[in-house]
Short mmCIF file of C-alpha atoms and ligand atoms in Angstrom, two decimals:
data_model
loop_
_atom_site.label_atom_id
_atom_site.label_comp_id
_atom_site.label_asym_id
_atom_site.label_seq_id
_atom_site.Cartn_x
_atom_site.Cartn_y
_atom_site.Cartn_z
CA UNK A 1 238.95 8.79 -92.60
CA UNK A 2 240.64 10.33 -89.91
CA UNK A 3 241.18 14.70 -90.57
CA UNK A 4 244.66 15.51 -91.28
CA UNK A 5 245.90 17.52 -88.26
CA UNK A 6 246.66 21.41 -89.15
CA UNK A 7 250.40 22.25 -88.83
CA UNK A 8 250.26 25.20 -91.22
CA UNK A 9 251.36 28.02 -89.08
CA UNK A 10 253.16 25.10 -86.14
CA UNK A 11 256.82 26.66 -87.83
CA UNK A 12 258.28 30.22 -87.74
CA UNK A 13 257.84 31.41 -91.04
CA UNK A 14 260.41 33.93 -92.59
CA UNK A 15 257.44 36.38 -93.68
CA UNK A 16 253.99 35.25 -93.00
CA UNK A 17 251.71 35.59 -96.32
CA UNK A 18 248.17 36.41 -96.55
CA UNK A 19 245.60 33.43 -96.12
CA UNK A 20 244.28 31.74 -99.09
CA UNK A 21 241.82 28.69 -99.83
CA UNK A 22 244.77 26.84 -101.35
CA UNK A 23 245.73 22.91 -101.71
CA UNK A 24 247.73 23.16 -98.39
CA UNK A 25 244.85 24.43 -96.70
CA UNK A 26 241.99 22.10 -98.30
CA UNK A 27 243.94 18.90 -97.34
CA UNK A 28 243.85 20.18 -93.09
CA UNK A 29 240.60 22.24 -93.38
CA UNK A 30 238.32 19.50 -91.62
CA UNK A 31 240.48 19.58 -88.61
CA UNK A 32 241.56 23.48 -88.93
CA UNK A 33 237.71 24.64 -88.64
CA UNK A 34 236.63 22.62 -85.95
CA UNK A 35 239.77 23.02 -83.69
CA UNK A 36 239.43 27.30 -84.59
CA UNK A 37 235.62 28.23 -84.82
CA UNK A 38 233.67 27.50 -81.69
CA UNK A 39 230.45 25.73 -81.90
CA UNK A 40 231.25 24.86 -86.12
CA UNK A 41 229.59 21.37 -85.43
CA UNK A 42 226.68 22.77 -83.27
CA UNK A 43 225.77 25.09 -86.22
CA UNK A 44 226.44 21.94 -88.66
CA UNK A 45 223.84 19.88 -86.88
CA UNK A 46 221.44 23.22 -86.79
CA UNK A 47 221.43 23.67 -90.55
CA UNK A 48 220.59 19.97 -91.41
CA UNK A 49 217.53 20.78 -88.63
CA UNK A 50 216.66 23.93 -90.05
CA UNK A 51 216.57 22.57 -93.69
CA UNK A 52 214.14 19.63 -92.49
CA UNK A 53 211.83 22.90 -91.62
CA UNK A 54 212.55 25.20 -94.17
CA UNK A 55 213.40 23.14 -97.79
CA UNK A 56 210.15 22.94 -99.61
CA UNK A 57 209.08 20.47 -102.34
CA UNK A 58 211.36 21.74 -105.72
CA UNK A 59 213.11 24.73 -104.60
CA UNK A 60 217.05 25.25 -104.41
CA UNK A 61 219.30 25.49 -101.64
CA UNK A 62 222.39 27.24 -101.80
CA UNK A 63 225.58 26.86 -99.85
CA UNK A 64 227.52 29.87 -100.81
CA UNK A 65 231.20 29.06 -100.17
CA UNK A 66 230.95 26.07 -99.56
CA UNK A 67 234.19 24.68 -98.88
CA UNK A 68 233.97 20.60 -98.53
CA UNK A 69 230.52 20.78 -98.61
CA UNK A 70 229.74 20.18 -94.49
CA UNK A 71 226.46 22.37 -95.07
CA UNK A 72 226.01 21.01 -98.66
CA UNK A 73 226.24 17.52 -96.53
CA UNK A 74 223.97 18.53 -93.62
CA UNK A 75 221.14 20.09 -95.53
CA UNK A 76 221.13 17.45 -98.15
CA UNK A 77 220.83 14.48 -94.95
CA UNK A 78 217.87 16.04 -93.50
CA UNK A 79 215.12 17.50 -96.47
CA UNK A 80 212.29 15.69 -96.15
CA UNK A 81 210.85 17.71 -99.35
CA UNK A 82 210.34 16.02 -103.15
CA UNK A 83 212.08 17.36 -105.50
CA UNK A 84 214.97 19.80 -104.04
CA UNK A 85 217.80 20.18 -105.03
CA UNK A 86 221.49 22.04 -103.72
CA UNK A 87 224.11 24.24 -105.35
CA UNK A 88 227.23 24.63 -103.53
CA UNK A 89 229.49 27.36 -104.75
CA UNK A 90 233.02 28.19 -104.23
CA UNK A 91 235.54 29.81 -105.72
CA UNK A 92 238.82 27.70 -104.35
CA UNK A 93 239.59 25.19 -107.60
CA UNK A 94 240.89 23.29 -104.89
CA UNK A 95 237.87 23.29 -102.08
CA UNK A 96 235.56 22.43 -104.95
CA UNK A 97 237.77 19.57 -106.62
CA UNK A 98 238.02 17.80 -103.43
CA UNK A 99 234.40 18.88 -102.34
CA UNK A 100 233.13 16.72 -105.79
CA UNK A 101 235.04 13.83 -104.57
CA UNK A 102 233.08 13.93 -100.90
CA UNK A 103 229.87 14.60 -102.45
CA UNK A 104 230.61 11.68 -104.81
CA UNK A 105 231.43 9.27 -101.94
CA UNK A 106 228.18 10.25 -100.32
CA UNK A 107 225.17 8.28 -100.46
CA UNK A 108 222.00 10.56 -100.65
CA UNK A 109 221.36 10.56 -103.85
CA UNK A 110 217.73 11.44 -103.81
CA UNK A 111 218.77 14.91 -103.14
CA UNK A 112 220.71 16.69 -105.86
CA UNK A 113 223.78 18.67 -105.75
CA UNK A 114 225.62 20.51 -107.95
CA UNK A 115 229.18 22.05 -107.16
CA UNK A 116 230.26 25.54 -109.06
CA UNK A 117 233.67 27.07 -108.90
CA UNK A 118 232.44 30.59 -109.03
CA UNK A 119 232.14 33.68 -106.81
CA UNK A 120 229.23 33.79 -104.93
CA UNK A 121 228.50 37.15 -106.36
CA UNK A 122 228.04 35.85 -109.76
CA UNK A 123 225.66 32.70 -108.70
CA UNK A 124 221.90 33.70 -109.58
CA UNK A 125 219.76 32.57 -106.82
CA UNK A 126 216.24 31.31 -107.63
CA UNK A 127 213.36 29.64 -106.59
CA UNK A 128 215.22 29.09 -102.83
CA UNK A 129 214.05 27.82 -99.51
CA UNK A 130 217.41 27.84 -97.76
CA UNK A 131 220.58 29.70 -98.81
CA UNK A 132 223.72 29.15 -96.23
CA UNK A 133 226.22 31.43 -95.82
CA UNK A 134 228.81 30.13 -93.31
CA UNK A 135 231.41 31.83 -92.21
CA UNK A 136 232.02 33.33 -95.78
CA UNK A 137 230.30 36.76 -95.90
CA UNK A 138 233.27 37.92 -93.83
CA UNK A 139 235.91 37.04 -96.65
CA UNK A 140 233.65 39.66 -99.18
CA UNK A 141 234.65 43.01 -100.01
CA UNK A 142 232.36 44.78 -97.54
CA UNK A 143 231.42 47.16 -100.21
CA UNK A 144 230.15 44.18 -101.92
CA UNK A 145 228.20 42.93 -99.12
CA UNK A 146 224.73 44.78 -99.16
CA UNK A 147 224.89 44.07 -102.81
CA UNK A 148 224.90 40.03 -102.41
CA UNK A 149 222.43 40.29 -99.47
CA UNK A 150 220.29 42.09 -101.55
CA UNK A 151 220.55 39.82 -104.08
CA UNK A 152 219.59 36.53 -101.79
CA UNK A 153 216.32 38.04 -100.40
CA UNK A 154 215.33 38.30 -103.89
CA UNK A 155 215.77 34.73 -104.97
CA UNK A 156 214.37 33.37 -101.88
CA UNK A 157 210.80 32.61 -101.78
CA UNK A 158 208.17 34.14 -99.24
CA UNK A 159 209.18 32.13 -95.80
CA UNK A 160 211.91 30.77 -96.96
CA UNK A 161 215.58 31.33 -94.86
CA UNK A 162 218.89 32.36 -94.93
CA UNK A 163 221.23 31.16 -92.39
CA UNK A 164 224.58 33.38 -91.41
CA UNK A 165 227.28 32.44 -89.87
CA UNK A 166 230.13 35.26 -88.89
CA UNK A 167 232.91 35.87 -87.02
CA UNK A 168 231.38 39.29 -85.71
CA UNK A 169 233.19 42.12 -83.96
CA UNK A 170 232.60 44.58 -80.73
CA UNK A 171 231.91 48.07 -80.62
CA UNK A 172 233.10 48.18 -77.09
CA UNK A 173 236.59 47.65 -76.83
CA UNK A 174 237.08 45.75 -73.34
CA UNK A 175 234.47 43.33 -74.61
CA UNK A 176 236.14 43.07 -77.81
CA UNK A 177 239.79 42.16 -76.43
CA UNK A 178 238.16 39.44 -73.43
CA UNK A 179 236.02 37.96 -76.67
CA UNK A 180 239.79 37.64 -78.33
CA UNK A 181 241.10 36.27 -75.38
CA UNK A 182 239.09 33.43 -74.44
CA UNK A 183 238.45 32.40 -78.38
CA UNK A 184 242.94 31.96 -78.14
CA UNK A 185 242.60 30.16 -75.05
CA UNK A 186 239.55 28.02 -77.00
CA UNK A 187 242.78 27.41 -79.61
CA UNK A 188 245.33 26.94 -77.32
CA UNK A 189 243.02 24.46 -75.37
CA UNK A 190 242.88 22.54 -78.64
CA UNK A 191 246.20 22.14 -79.71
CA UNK A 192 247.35 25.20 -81.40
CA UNK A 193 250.37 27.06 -79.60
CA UNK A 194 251.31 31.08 -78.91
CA UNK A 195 253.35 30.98 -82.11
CA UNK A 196 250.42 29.40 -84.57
CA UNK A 197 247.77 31.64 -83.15
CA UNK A 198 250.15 34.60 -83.96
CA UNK A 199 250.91 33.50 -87.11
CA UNK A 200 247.77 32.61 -88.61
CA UNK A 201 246.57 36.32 -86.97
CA UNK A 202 248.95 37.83 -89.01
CA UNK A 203 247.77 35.65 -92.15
CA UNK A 204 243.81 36.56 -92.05
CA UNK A 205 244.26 40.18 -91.20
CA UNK A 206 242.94 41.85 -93.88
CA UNK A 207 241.34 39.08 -95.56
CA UNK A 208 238.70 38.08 -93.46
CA UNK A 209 236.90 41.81 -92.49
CA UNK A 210 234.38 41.16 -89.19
CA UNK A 211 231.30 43.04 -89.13
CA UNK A 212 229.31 43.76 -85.85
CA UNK A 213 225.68 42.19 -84.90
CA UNK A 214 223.94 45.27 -85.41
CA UNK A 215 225.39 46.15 -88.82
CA UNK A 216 224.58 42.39 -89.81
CA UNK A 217 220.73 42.79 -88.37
CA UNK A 218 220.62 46.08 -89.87
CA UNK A 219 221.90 44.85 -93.46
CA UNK A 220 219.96 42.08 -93.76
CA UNK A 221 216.55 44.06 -92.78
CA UNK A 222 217.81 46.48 -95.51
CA UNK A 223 218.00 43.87 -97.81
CA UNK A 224 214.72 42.74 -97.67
CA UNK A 225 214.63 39.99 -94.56
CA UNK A 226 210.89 40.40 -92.39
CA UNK A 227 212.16 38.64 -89.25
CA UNK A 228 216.28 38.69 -88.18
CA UNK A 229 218.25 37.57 -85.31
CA UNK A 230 220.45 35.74 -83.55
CA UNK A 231 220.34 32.38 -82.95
CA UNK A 232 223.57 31.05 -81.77
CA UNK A 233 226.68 32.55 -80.14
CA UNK A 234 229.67 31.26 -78.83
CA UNK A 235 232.21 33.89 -78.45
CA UNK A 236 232.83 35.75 -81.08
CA UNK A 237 231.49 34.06 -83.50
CA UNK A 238 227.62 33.72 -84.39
CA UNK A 239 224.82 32.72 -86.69
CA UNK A 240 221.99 34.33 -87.52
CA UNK A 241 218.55 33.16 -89.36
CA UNK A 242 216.74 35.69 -91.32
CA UNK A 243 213.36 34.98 -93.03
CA UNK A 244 212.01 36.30 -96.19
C1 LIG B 1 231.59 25.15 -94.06
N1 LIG B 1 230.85 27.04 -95.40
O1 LIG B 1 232.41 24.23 -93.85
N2 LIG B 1 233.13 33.33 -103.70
C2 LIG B 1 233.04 32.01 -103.41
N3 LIG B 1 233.65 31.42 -102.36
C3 LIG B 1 234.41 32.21 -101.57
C4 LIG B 1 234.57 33.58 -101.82
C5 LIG B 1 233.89 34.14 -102.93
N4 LIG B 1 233.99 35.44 -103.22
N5 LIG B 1 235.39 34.10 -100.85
C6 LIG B 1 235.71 33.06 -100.04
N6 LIG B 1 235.13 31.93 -100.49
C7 LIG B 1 231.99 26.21 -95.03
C8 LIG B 1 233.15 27.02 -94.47
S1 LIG B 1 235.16 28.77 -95.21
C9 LIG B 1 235.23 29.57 -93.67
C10 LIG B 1 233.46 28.27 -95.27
C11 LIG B 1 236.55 29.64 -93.05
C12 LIG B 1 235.18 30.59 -99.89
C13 LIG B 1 236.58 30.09 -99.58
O2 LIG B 1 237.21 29.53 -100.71
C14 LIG B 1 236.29 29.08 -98.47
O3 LIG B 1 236.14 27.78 -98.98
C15 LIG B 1 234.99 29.56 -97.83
O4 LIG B 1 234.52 30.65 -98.65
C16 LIG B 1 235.12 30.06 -96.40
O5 LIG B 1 230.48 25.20 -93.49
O6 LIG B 1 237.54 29.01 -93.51
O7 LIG B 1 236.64 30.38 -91.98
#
């Protein structure tokens, strides 16, 4: 099936509301995440290779906010290991109705997944090899963040792995505006114009809160991770893998 191109913000809109995981969204999100977030199918590809590494025979795997299930999808394609299994959570009614009817039209079967429509910070993770986070830590409260990261390290077993994904921010401020800059002219250079850039600006201000690298490294050490760091970055936007 061919993704429904994103025309959300193409209009001028009267008063432009704040971004939510709603029906409108879920039916262009395919499309609206790979034509917005640089290197999304790079990092795809990555997690289905890092859970051929890192799933071991019966543990979970998490996808926390999980959306349609691309990581769900990409870990479930590559473990090699008896007996896992995957929990995708999200807590979009509409993401994880139409998420049920991807996973149902896939054909892995061997590998188990089950969909919640929860927050992430009510899911109980244990007995884990791989919990993903990508690109959802940045829509928590970030009071609630060291709290949830916390919570992770503990379910995951000894040398087992937590991939995140973030939009992440600059502490220095020319850096900051060129990383802006060039990740507009990434949008504008596929497909989205002046006017649905600035709208959909105006509609995730506020609701998705960047962090910086160093406060991510520095959280997840806190939390309990023994080895942290980057391994991707395009932009401003990155992924990290942290080991237990
Ligand atoms: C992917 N990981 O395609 N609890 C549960 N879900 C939440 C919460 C919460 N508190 N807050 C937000 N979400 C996916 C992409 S999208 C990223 C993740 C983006 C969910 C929200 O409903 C949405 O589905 C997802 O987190 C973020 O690999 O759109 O930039």
């Amino acid at each position: 099936m061919t993704d429904i191109r994103d025309t959300l913000y193409a209009n001028p809109l009267a008063q432009v509301g704040s971004f939510s995981f709603d029906q409108q969204v879920v039916d262009v999100f395919p499309d609206m995440i790979k034509r917005s977030v640089p290197g999304y199918p790079t990092i795809l590809s990555m997690i289905g290779t890092l859970a051929e590494r890192y799933v071991t025979s019966d543990s979970h795997c998490y996808d926390l906010g999980c959306s349609l299930g691309a990581a769900t999808l990409a870990m479930r394609h590559n473990i090699r290991a008896a007996g896992a299994s995957i929990i995708g959570v999200d807590n979009s009614a509409a993401m994880i109705a139409r998420a049920r009817q991807i996973i149902a039209a896939d054909s892995h079967e061997e590998v188990p997944v089950r969909l919640e429509e929860c927050g992430i910070e009510d899911i109980a993770i244990d007995n884990a090899s791989m919990v993903v986070l990508n690109f959802t830590l940045q829509f928590i409260a970030p009071n609630a963040r060291d709290r949830l990261l916390s919570d992770i390290a503990q379910g995951l077993n000894t040398g087992g792995v937590l991939i995140l994904s973030e939009k992440v921010a600059f502490d220095d401020l020319p850096h900051q505006q060129l990383m802006t800059d060039l990740h507009h002219q990434f949008k504008r250079a596929n497909g989205y114009s002046d006017l649905e850039i600035a709208q959909k600006r105006a509609a995730i201000d506020n609701v998705l809160i960047p962090e910086s690298l160093d406060a991510h490294r520095l959280r997840l050490r806190q939390a309990g991770f023994s080895s942290v760091d980057v391994w991707f970055q395009c932009l401003n936007f990155a992924s990290i893998i942290a080991i237990k």
